[in-house]
């Protein structure tokens, strides 16, 4: 490991150690080491299924079969995926009494699987439940997975209508209540740690700025540069699964 990188790891570890209200913000980069590709990796799922087409709300309303074609593939990846050392490091940080909450853009449930018990703000909704857009009946994930096994496109068992996971698609509004909760804990944080996000998508990418303006130290851990590097006090370029255990080892 290069000297500047080691220096940054040490600096970030000290900030975390001296903080009382750490808030972590995670993107798809924290889960790539669990076998779930992010939007960017070449040759991945997202090259085959352009998310702007297959994960688009207008498209879903017109043609739910396309949405379920993608979801079938996503489910195959997400169901067997296990938390990696980065997810587990957040449980360690929680046990040390430092971590106050996790804000995530992910829909893979790996923070829950890892055993995180702090509030988790799922900015893009949750795949644990599904809703019929025609009659608003709610379903559990298991009910939908059963249907997915049996046939191509799950439908509402009440009205035969269009059903989708409670994950927001492009052209759909963010869950306001969740966003407001995320903004509140960000404002109260004294350390805001971003893991594995390109910070391209708004309004999620405004959170590091809000944290900075509220007086928190901002740490960004990512493989490559992000859109918000200028607000960071420390930037670490590396793999989340390798770096995170080091950051919580104090
Ligand atoms: P993104 O794809 O825009 O950015 C991911 C970032 O993580 C990239 O900059 C990449 O360099 C970095 N990265 C990849 N592997 C890493 C690793 N091992 N360690 C550290 N950094 C790593 O993803 P985003 O910012 O989360 O936003 C895009 C959208 O992708 C979100 O809406 C999210 O809902 C969706 N998404 C979620 C999942 C998931 O739930 N796991 C998977 C794919 C996409
Ligand atoms: Zn219905």
Coordinates of C-alpha atoms and ligand atoms in Angstrom, one line a residue:
X1 CA 0.0 0.0 0.0
X2 CA 1.3 3.4 -0.9
X3 CA 2.4 5.9 1.8
X4 CA -0.1 8.6 1.0
X5 CA -2.9 6.0 1.1
X6 CA -1.7 4.7 4.5
X7 CA -1.6 8.3 5.7
X8 CA -5.2 8.9 4.6
X9 CA -6.4 5.7 6.2
X10 CA -4.7 6.7 9.5
X11 CA -6.3 10.2 9.2
X12 CA -9.8 8.8 8.5
X13 CA -9.4 6.3 11.4
X14 CA -8.6 9.1 13.8
X15 CA -11.5 11.2 12.7
X16 CA -13.9 8.2 13.2
X17 CA -12.3 7.4 16.6
X18 CA -12.8 11.0 17.8
X19 CA -16.4 11.2 16.6
X20 CA -19.5 10.4 18.5
X21 CA -22.2 10.6 15.7
X22 CA -20.9 8.8 12.6
X23 CA -23.3 8.6 9.7
X24 CA -22.4 6.3 6.8
X25 CA -23.7 6.7 3.3
X26 CA -23.4 3.7 1.0
X27 CA -23.7 3.2 -2.7
X28 CA -23.5 0.2 -4.9
X29 CA -19.7 0.1 -4.6
X30 CA -19.9 -1.4 -1.1
X31 CA -21.6 -4.4 -2.5
X32 CA -19.5 -5.2 -5.6
X33 CA -17.2 -7.4 -3.5
X34 CA -20.4 -9.4 -2.6
X35 CA -20.8 -10.1 -6.3
X36 CA -23.4 -7.5 -7.2
X37 CA -22.1 -5.2 -9.9
X38 CA -22.5 -1.5 -9.9
X39 CA -23.9 0.5 -12.8
X40 CA -20.4 1.1 -14.2
X41 CA -18.6 -2.2 -14.4
X42 CA -18.1 -3.2 -18.0
X43 CA -19.7 -6.4 -19.1
X44 CA -22.1 -6.3 -16.3
X45 CA -25.9 -6.7 -16.1
X46 CA -26.4 -3.0 -16.7
X47 CA -24.9 -3.1 -20.1
X48 CA -27.4 -5.7 -21.2
X49 CA -30.3 -4.0 -19.4
X50 CA -30.0 -0.3 -19.7
X51 CA -31.5 0.8 -16.3
X52 CA -32.9 4.0 -17.9
X53 CA -35.1 1.8 -20.0
X54 CA -35.7 -1.4 -17.9
X55 CA -35.9 0.4 -14.5
X56 CA -38.0 3.3 -15.7
X57 CA -41.4 3.9 -14.2
X58 CA -43.2 5.0 -17.4
X59 CA -41.9 1.9 -19.0
X60 CA -43.1 -0.3 -16.2
X61 CA -46.6 1.1 -16.5
X62 CA -46.7 0.3 -20.2
X63 CA -44.9 -3.0 -20.1
X64 CA -44.3 -4.6 -16.7
X65 CA -42.8 -7.7 -18.4
X66 CA -39.7 -5.8 -19.3
X67 CA -39.3 -4.6 -15.7
X68 CA -39.7 -8.2 -14.4
X69 CA -37.2 -9.5 -17.0
X70 CA -34.6 -7.3 -15.3
X71 CA -35.8 -8.0 -11.8
X72 CA -35.5 -11.8 -12.4
X73 CA -31.8 -11.2 -13.1
X74 CA -31.4 -8.8 -10.2
X75 CA -33.1 -11.3 -7.8
X76 CA -30.7 -14.1 -9.0
X77 CA -27.8 -11.9 -7.9
X78 CA -29.2 -10.4 -4.8
X79 CA -30.8 -13.5 -3.1
X80 CA -27.6 -15.5 -2.7
X81 CA -25.3 -12.4 -2.0
X82 CA -23.7 -12.3 1.4
X83 CA -22.4 -9.2 3.3
X84 CA -18.6 -8.6 2.8
X85 CA -16.1 -7.2 5.3
X86 CA -17.2 -3.6 4.6
X87 CA -20.8 -4.3 5.7
X88 CA -19.5 -6.2 8.7
X89 CA -17.1 -3.3 9.7
X90 CA -20.2 -1.1 10.0
X91 CA -21.6 -3.6 12.6
X92 CA -18.3 -3.3 14.5
X93 CA -18.6 0.5 14.4
X94 CA -22.1 0.2 15.7
X95 CA -20.9 -2.1 18.6
X96 CA -18.3 0.6 19.5
X97 CA -21.2 3.0 19.9
X98 CA -20.1 5.3 17.2
X99 CA -22.5 4.7 14.3
X100 CA -25.8 6.5 14.4
X101 CA -27.3 5.5 11.1
X102 CA -26.8 4.2 7.6
X103 CA -28.2 6.0 4.6
X104 CA -28.1 3.7 1.5
X105 CA -28.9 3.9 -2.2
X106 CA -28.7 0.1 -2.3
X107 CA -31.6 -2.3 -2.6
X108 CA -29.6 -5.5 -1.8
X109 CA -30.5 -5.7 1.9
X110 CA -26.9 -6.5 2.8
X111 CA -26.7 -4.1 5.7
X112 CA -29.7 -5.9 7.2
X113 CA -28.2 -9.3 6.4
X114 CA -24.9 -8.2 8.1
X115 CA -26.9 -7.5 11.3
X116 CA -26.8 -3.7 11.4
X117 CA -29.4 -2.5 13.9
X118 CA -29.0 1.3 13.6
X119 CA -31.7 3.0 11.6
X120 CA -31.2 2.3 7.9
X121 CA -32.5 5.0 5.5
X122 CA -33.2 3.3 2.2
X123 CA -33.3 6.3 -0.2
X124 CA -34.3 4.2 -3.1
X125 CA -36.9 2.2 -1.3
X126 CA -37.0 -1.5 -0.3
X127 CA -37.3 -4.8 -2.2
X128 CA -38.6 -6.5 1.0
X129 CA -42.1 -5.5 -0.1
X130 CA -44.0 -5.0 -3.3
X131 CA -47.2 -3.0 -4.1
X132 CA -49.9 -3.3 -6.8
X133 CA -50.0 0.0 -8.6
X134 CA -53.6 -0.6 -9.6
X135 CA -55.3 -1.4 -6.2
X136 CA -52.4 -0.7 -3.8
X137 CA -52.4 -4.1 -2.1
X138 CA -49.1 -4.8 -0.4
X139 CA -47.2 -8.0 -0.8
X140 CA -44.2 -9.6 1.0
X141 CA -41.0 -10.2 -1.0
X142 CA -41.5 -14.0 -0.6
X143 CA -44.9 -13.9 -2.2
X144 CA -43.5 -12.2 -5.2
X145 CA -40.5 -14.6 -5.4
X146 CA -42.9 -17.5 -5.4
X147 CA -44.7 -16.1 -8.4
X148 CA -41.4 -15.3 -10.1
X149 CA -40.5 -19.0 -9.9
X150 CA -43.8 -20.1 -11.3
X151 CA -44.3 -17.7 -14.2
X152 CA -42.7 -14.8 -16.1
X153 CA -44.5 -11.8 -14.7
X154 CA -45.9 -11.5 -11.2
X155 CA -49.4 -10.0 -11.0
X156 CA -51.6 -8.8 -8.1
X157 CA -53.5 -11.7 -6.6
X158 CA -56.4 -9.3 -5.7
X159 CA -57.0 -7.6 -9.1
X160 CA -54.6 -9.1 -11.6
X161 CA -53.0 -5.7 -11.8
X162 CA -49.4 -4.5 -12.2
X163 CA -47.2 -5.2 -9.2
X164 CA -43.6 -4.0 -8.5
X165 CA -41.1 -4.0 -5.6
X166 CA -41.2 -0.9 -3.4
X167 CA -37.9 0.2 -5.0
X168 CA -38.2 3.5 -6.8
X169 CA -37.5 3.5 -10.5
X170 CA -36.3 6.4 -12.7
X171 CA -39.1 9.0 -13.0
X172 CA -40.5 8.0 -9.6
X173 CA -40.3 10.3 -6.6
X174 CA -38.0 9.5 -3.7
X175 CA -39.7 8.5 -0.4
X176 CA -39.9 11.9 1.2
X177 CA -40.1 10.7 4.7
X178 CA -36.9 8.7 4.3
X179 CA -35.1 11.5 2.7
X180 CA -36.1 13.9 5.5
X181 CA -34.9 11.4 8.1
X182 CA -31.6 11.0 6.2
X183 CA -31.1 14.8 6.1
X184 CA -31.8 15.0 9.8
X185 CA -29.2 12.5 10.9
X186 CA -26.8 14.0 8.4
X187 CA -27.2 17.4 10.0
X188 CA -26.6 15.9 13.5
X189 CA -23.5 13.9 12.4
X190 CA -19.9 14.9 13.3
X191 CA -18.5 12.4 10.8
X192 CA -20.0 11.6 7.4
X193 CA -18.5 8.6 5.7
X194 CA -19.3 7.8 2.1
X195 CA -18.6 4.3 0.9
X196 CA -18.8 3.2 -2.8
X197 CA -20.8 5.9 -4.5
X198 CA -20.0 7.9 -7.5
X199 CA -22.2 10.7 -5.9
X200 CA -23.7 11.5 -9.3
X201 CA -27.3 11.0 -8.4
X202 CA -29.2 13.9 -6.8
X203 CA -30.5 14.5 -4.2
X204 CA -28.4 11.8 -2.5
X205 CA -25.2 13.6 -3.6
X206 CA -26.2 16.7 -1.7
X207 CA -25.9 14.9 1.7
X208 CA -22.1 15.2 1.9
X209 CA -22.5 19.0 1.3
X210 CA -25.2 19.2 4.0
X211 CA -22.9 17.3 6.4
X212 CA -20.0 19.6 5.7
X213 CA -22.1 22.7 6.2
X214 CA -23.3 21.3 9.5
X215 CA -19.7 21.0 10.8
X216 CA -19.1 17.3 10.2
X217 CA -15.9 15.9 8.8
X218 CA -16.4 14.2 5.5
X219 CA -14.6 11.0 4.5
X220 CA -15.0 9.5 1.0
X221 CA -13.9 5.9 0.3
X222 CA -14.3 5.0 -3.3
X223 CA -12.4 3.2 -6.0
X224 CA -12.2 6.3 -8.1
X225 CA -12.9 10.0 -8.0
X226 CA -16.4 11.1 -7.2
X227 CA -18.5 14.2 -8.0
X228 CA -18.2 15.5 -4.5
X229 CA -14.5 15.1 -3.7
X230 CA -14.0 18.8 -3.1
X231 CA -16.1 18.7 0.1
X232 CA -14.1 15.8 1.6
X233 CA -11.6 16.2 4.4
X234 CA -10.1 12.8 3.6
X235 CA -10.3 10.8 0.3
X236 CA -9.3 7.1 0.2
X237 CA -9.1 5.3 -3.1
X238 CA -9.4 1.6 -2.5
X239 CA -11.7 -1.4 -2.1
X240 CA -14.3 -1.0 0.6
X241 CA -13.9 -4.6 1.8
X242 CA -10.2 -4.1 2.3
X243 CA -10.2 -0.6 3.8
X244 CA -13.2 -0.6 6.1
X245 CA -11.9 -3.2 8.5
X246 CA -8.8 -1.0 8.9
X247 CA -10.9 2.1 9.6
X248 CA -12.8 0.5 12.5
X249 CA -9.8 -1.2 14.1
X250 CA -9.2 1.0 17.1
Ligands
LIG1 P1 -22.5 4.0 -9.0 O1 -22.5 2.8 -9.8 O2 -22.8 5.3 -9.6 O3 -21.1 4.2 -8.2 C1 -20.5 3.2 -7.6 C2 -19.1 3.6 -7.2 O4 -18.5 2.6 -6.4 C3 -18.2 3.8 -8.4 O5 -17.6 5.1 -8.4 C4 -17.1 2.7 -8.2 O6 -15.8 3.2 -8.6 C5 -17.2 2.5 -6.8 N1 -16.8 1.1 -6.4 C6 -17.0 -0.1 -7.1 N2 -16.5 -1.1 -6.4 C7 -16.0 -0.6 -5.2 C8 -15.3 -1.2 -4.1 N3 -15.1 -2.5 -4.0 N4 -14.9 -0.4 -3.1 C9 -15.1 1.0 -3.2 N5 -15.7 1.6 -4.3 C10 -16.2 0.8 -5.2 O7 -23.5 3.7 -7.8 P2 -24.3 4.6 -6.8 O8 -23.6 5.8 -6.5 O9 -24.8 3.7 -5.7 O10 -25.6 5.1 -7.6 C11 -26.2 4.5 -8.7 C12 -27.5 3.7 -8.5 O11 -27.2 2.3 -8.5 C13 -28.2 3.9 -7.2 O12 -29.5 4.3 -7.6 C14 -28.4 2.4 -6.7 O13 -29.8 2.3 -6.2 C15 -28.2 1.6 -7.9 N6 -27.7 0.2 -7.7 C16 -27.7 -0.5 -6.5 C17 -27.1 -1.7 -6.4 C18 -27.2 -2.5 -5.1 O14 -28.2 -2.4 -4.4 N7 -26.1 -3.2 -4.7 C19 -26.4 -2.3 -7.5 C20 -26.4 -1.5 -8.7 C21 -27.0 -0.3 -8.8
LIG2 ZN1 -54.1 -5.1 -7.4

